[in-house]
XYZ file of C-alpha atoms in Angstrom:
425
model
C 1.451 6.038 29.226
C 2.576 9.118 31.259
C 0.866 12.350 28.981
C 3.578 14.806 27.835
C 3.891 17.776 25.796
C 5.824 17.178 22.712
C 6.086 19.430 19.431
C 3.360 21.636 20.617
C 0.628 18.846 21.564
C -0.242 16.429 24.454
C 0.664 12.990 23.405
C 2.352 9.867 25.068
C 6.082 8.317 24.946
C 5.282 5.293 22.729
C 3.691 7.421 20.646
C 6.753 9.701 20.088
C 9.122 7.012 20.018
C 6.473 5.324 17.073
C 6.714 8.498 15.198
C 10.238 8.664 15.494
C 10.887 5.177 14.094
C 8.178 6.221 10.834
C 10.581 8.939 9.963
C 13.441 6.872 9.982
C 12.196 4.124 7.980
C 9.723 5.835 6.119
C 10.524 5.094 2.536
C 10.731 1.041 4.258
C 7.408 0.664 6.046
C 5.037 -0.009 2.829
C 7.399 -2.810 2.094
C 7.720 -4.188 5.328
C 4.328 -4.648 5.712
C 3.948 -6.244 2.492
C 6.528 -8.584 3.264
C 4.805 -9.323 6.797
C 1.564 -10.426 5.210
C 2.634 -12.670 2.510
C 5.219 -14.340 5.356
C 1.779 -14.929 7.685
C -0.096 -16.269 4.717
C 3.027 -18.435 3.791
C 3.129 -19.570 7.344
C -0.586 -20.286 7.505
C -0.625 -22.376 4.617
C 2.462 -24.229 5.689
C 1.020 -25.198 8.636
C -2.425 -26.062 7.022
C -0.356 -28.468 4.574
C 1.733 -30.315 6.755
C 1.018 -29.482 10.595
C 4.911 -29.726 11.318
C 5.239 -31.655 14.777
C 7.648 -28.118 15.969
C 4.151 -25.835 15.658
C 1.976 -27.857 17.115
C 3.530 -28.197 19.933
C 4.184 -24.807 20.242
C 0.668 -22.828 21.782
C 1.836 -19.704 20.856
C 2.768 -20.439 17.221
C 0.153 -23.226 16.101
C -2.930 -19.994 17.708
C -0.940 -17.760 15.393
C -0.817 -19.753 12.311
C -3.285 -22.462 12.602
C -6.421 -20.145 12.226
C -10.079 -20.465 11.290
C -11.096 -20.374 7.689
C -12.811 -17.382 7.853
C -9.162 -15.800 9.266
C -7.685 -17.638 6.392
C -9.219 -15.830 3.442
C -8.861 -12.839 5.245
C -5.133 -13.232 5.281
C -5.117 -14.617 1.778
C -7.076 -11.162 0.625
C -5.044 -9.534 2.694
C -2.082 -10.903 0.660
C -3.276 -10.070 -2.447
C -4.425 -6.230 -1.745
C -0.636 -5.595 -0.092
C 1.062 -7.111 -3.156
C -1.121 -5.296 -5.447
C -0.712 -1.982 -3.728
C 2.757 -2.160 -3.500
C 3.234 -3.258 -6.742
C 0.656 -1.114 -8.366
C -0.946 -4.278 -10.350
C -3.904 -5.156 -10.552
C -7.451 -2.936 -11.399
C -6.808 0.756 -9.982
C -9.653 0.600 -7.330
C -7.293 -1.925 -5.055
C -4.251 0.486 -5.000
C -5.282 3.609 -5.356
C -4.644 6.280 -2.912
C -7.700 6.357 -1.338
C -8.025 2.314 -0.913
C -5.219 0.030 -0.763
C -2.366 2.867 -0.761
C -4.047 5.055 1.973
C -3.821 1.349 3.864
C -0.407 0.198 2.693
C 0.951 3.764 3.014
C -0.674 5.538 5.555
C -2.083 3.345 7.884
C 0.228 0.221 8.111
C 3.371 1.860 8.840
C 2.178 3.686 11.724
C 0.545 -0.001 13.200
C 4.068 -1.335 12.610
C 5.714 1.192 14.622
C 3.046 1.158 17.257
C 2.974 -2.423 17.258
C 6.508 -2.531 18.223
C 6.744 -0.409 21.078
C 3.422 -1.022 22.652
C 3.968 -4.955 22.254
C 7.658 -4.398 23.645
C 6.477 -2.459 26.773
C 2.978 -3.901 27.529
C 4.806 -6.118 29.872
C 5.545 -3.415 31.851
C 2.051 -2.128 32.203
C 0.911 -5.662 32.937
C 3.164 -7.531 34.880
C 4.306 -5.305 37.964
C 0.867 -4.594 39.961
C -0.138 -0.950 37.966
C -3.272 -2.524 36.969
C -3.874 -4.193 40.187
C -3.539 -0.756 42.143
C -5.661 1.480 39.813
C -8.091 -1.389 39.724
C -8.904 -1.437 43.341
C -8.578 2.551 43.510
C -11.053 2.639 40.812
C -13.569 -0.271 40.610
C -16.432 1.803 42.674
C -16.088 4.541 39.471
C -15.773 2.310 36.896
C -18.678 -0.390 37.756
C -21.486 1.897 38.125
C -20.680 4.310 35.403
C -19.123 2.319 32.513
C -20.088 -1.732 33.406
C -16.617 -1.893 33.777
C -13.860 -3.185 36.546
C -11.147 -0.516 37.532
C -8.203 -2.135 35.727
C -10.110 -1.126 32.881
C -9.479 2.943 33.811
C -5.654 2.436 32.511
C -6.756 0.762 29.182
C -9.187 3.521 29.224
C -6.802 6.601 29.537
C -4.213 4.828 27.203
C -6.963 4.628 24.642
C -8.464 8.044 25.011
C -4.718 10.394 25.652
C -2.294 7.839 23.374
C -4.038 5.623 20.421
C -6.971 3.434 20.534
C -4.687 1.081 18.936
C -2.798 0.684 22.476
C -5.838 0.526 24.347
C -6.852 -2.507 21.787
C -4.102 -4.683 22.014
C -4.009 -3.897 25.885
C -7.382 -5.249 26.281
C -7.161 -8.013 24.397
C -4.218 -9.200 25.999
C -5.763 -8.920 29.293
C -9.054 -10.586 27.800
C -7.120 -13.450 26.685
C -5.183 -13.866 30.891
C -8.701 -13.919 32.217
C -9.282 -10.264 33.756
C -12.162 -9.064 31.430
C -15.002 -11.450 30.581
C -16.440 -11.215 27.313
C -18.918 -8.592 27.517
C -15.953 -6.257 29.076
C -13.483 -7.208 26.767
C -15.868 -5.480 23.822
C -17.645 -2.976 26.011
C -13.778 -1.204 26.393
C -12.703 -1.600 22.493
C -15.961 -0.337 21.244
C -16.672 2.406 24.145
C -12.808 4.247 24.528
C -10.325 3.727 21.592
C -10.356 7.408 20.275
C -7.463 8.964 18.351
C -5.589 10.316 19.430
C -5.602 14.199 20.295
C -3.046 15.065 17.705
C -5.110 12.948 15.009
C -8.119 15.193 16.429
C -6.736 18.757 15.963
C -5.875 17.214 12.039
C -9.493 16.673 11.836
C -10.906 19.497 12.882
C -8.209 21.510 10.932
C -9.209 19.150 7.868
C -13.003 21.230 7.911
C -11.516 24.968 8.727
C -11.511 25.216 12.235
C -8.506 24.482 13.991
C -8.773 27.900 16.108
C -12.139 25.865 17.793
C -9.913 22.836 18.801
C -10.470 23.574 22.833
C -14.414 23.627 22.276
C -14.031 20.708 20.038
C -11.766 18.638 22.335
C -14.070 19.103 25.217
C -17.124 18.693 23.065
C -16.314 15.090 21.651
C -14.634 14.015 25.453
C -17.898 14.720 26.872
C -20.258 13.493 24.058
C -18.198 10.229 23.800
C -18.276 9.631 28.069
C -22.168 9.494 27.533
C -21.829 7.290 24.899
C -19.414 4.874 26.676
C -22.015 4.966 29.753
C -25.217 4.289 27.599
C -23.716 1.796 24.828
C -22.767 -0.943 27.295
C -26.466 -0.754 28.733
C -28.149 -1.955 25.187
C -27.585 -4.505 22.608
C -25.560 -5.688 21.502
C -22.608 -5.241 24.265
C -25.303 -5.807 27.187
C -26.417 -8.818 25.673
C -22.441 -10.249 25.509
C -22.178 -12.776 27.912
C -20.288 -12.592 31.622
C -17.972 -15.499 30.471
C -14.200 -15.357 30.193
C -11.986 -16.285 27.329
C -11.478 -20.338 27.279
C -13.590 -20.440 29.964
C -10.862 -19.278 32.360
C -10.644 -16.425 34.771
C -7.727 -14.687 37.368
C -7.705 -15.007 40.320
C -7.442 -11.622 41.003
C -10.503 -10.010 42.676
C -10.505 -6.221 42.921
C -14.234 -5.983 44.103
C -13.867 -7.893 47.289
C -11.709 -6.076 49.514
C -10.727 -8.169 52.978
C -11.212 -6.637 56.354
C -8.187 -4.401 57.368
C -7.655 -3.146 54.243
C -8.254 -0.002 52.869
C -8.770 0.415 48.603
C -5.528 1.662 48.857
C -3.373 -0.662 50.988
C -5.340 -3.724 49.693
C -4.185 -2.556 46.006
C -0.681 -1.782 46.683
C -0.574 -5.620 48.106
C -2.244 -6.695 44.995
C 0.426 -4.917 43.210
C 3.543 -5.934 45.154
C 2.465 -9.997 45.150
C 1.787 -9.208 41.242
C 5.535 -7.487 40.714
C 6.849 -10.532 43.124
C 5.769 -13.035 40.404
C 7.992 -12.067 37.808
C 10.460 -14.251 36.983
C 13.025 -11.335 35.243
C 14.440 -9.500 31.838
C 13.955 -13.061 29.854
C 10.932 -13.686 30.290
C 9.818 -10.175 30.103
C 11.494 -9.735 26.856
C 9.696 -12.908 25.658
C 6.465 -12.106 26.670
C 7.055 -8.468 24.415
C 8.181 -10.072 21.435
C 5.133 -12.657 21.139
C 2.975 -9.440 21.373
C 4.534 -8.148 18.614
C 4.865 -10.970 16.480
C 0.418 -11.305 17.217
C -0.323 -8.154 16.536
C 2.193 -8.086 13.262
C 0.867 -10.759 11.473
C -1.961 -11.398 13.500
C -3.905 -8.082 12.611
C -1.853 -6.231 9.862
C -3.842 -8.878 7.749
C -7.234 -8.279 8.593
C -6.720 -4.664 8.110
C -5.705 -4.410 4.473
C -7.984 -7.090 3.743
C -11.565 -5.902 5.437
C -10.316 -2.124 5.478
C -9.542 -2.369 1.823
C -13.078 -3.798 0.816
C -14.726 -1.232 3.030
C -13.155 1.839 1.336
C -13.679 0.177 -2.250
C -17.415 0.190 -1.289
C -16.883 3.366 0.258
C -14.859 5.729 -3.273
C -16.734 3.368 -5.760
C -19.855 2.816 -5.025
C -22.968 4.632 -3.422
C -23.993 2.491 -0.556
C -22.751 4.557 2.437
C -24.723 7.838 0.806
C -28.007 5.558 0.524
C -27.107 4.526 4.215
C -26.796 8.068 5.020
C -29.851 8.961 4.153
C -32.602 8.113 7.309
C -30.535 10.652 8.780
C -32.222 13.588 6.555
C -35.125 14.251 8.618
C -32.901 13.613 11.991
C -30.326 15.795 10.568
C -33.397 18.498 9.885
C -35.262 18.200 13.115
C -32.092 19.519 15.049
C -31.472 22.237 12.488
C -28.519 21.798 11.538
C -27.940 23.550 7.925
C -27.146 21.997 4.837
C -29.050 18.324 6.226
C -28.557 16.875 2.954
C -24.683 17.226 2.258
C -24.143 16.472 5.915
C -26.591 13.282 5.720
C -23.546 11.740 3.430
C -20.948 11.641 5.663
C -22.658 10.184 8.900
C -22.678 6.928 7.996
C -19.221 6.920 5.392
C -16.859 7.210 8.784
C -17.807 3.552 9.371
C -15.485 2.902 6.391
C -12.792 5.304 7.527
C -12.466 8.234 10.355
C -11.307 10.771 8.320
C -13.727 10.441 5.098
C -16.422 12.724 7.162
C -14.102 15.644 7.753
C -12.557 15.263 3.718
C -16.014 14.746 2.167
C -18.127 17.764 4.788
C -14.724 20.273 3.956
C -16.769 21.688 1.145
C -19.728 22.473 3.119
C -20.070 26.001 3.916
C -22.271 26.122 7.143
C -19.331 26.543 9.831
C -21.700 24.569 12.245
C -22.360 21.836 10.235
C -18.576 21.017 9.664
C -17.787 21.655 13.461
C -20.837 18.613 13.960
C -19.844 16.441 11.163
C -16.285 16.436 12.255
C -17.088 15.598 15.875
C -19.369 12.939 15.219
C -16.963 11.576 13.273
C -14.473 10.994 16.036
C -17.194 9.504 18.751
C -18.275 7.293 16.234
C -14.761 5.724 17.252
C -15.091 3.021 14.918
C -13.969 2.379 11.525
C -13.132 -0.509 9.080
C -9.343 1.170 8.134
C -8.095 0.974 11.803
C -9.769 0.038 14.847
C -13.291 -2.045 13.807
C -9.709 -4.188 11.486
C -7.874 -4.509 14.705
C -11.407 -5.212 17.147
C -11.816 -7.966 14.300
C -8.125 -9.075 14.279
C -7.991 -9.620 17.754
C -9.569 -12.178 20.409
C -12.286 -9.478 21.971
C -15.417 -11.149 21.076
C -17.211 -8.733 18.515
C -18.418 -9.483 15.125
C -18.823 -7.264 11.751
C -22.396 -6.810 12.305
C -21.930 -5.870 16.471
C -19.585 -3.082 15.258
C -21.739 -1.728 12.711
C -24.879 -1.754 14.611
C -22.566 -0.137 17.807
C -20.752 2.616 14.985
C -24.751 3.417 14.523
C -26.026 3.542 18.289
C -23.071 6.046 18.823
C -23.646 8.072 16.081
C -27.715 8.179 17.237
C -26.290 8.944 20.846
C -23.714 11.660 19.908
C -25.283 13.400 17.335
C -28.055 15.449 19.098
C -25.935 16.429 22.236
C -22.915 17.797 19.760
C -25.875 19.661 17.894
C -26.913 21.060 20.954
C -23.179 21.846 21.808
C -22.852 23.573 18.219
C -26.046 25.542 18.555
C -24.586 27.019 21.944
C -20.957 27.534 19.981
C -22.687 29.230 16.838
């Protein structure tokens, strides 16, 4: 998770060993994928046939397989789309470059990659007392500012300097062991999984202003800090509830230090009896392949299957230009140029981050662009990526929370990047 320079830009290790493995089995990856999702669907329906006596005794495999029926259909869509895509059969609207194939393509290969590596490693970042240091170093920043506890500051950084992917499947792991209760859990997928800063400088190169990235950079880092510190104060993340995930919680406490200690010796204990518990390479290497194999089949599914619906809706259809629209006289009031072109991409990023910055290209009001492709990345949500993976995973947020939170960010971000812009230009 260590930042480094690489190629020019600040990025992280498993994110340049991810893009390393893309190039290598780029011409692979769409039908990897493809295979991937029909073998979960096969699984599921296997096991929702005959309940073989060998998965369910198995936890791990019968939570992976044996899913809900809503899951189910999403898996079964998700099916269908891949093979479509792949195949190129089907009505155009499924596969076509800007639906299924920017999914299948694009967007898959680089999960699978990142998948692998993050779920191969998270051990390391969970199970030898990191977390249990930087939470008691940090819990008296992170509980009055964000709602959060200070473990949360490495899921957090991971999100915000690597891939909010990472920072997903790191907090849902720790949701599901019992450090984040429910309301945490989605206050720190919703609040902090950003792209990534190279993913940034290809947006704001996408609308003609890649020689602004520094302004930019600092511009949508500050804008999206207020937003993670007002979001988690109003429904719906305030109103999640306190509880933990099967009604189970750690033991760990990194609020409560005991007398003698300091924040700093009581966390390196923490962190030593946490490394102590560890039981060696087996176990570890266990523990990394199950995170794989969840996150694989687990939310590769729920991607192509919600994120391909949403971008349908989003190429062939009008709805997120009628949605745009309320934003008109918002968009007018803060004087920002060209209200009406720019009133059609603030709601379209919900669908996919980079729509905004393709769609507002053609706008010629250099402010404007520089706004529209800001708010695009504090919206930090969208269907293609992270709101698929929020929904594929256990942290306890629904369609409708992530739509209504996309909106509150948008209504929080919006006037203080205007006011950023209006300084700029």
């Amino acid at each position: 998770m260590i930042p480094l320079s690489y190629n020019g830009s600040l990025t992280i290790p498993i994110a340049v060993l991810s893009g390393w493995l893309q190039v290598l089995l780029a011409d692979y990856l769409p039908l990897i994928m493809t295979v991937i999702i029909g073998i979960t669907l096969l699984g599921t329906i296997l096991v929702k046939a005959t309940r073989p006596e060998i998965i369910e005794r198995n936890r791990f495999l019968k939570s992976l397989l044996d899913v809900s029926p809503l899951l189910f259909i999403a898996r079964l869509l998700g099916a269908i789309f891949a093979i479509c895509t792949f195949f190129q059969w089907g009505p155009e609207l499924i596969w076509s470059e800007n639906t299924g194939g920017l999914l299948l393509n694009d967007l898959l290969p680089v999960l699978f990659s990142v998948f692998l590596f993050a779920g191969l490693f998270l051990p390391l970042l969970l199970d030898f007392g990191l977390l249990e240091l930087f939470g008691t170093l940090l819990t008296k920043i992170m509980r009055p500012v964000f709602k959060l506890p200070g473990r949360s500051s490495i899921d957090c950084i991971a999100s915000w300097l690597g891939d909010g992917t990472i920072g997903v499947l790191l907090t849902s792991k720790q949701y599901e062991e019992g450090f984040y209760t429910k309301r945490e859990a989605a206050i720190i997928g919703t609040s902090f999984s950003v792209v990534s800063i190279t993913f940034s400088l290809v947006v704001i190169s996408q609308v003609g202003l890649g020689h602004m990235f520094v302004p930019f950079y600092l511009t949508i880092t500050f804008a999206g800090l207020v937003a993670a510190m007002i979001a988690p104060r109003i429904p719906p993340l305030s109103r999640k509830p306190d509880t933990f995930y099967g009604e189970k919680s750690s033991d760990y406490s990194e609020d409560k230090i005991p007398q003698g200690y300091t924040p700093l010796s009581w966390g390196y204990a923490q962190a030593l009896e946490k490394a102590r518990q560890n039981r060696g390479f087996g176990d570890f290497l266990i523990s990394g392949v199950k995170n794989v194999l969840d996150m694989w089949m687990g939310v590769a599914p729920i991607v192509m299957s919600l994120g391909t619906i949403t971008l349908i809706l989003a190429e062939y259809t009008p709805i997120f230009q009628w949605l745009g629209m309320p934003f008109i006289p918002l968009l007018e009031l803060l004087q920002i140029p060209e209200a009406k072109a720019a009133s059609e991409t603030m709601v379209v990023g919900f669908a996919d981050m980079f729509l905004p910055s393709v769609i507002g290209a053609s706008i010629e009001s250099e402010m404007t662009r520089f706004i529209i492709a800001s708010v695009s990345v504090t919206q930090l949500i969208y269907m293609s990526e992270v709101g698929g993976l929020l929904l594929g995973s256990k942290i306890p947020v629904s369609f409708w929370d992530l739509f209504v939170i996309f909106i509150q960010r948008t209504l929080i971000t919006l006037p203080i990047i205007t006011l950023i812009a209006h300084f700029l230009f």
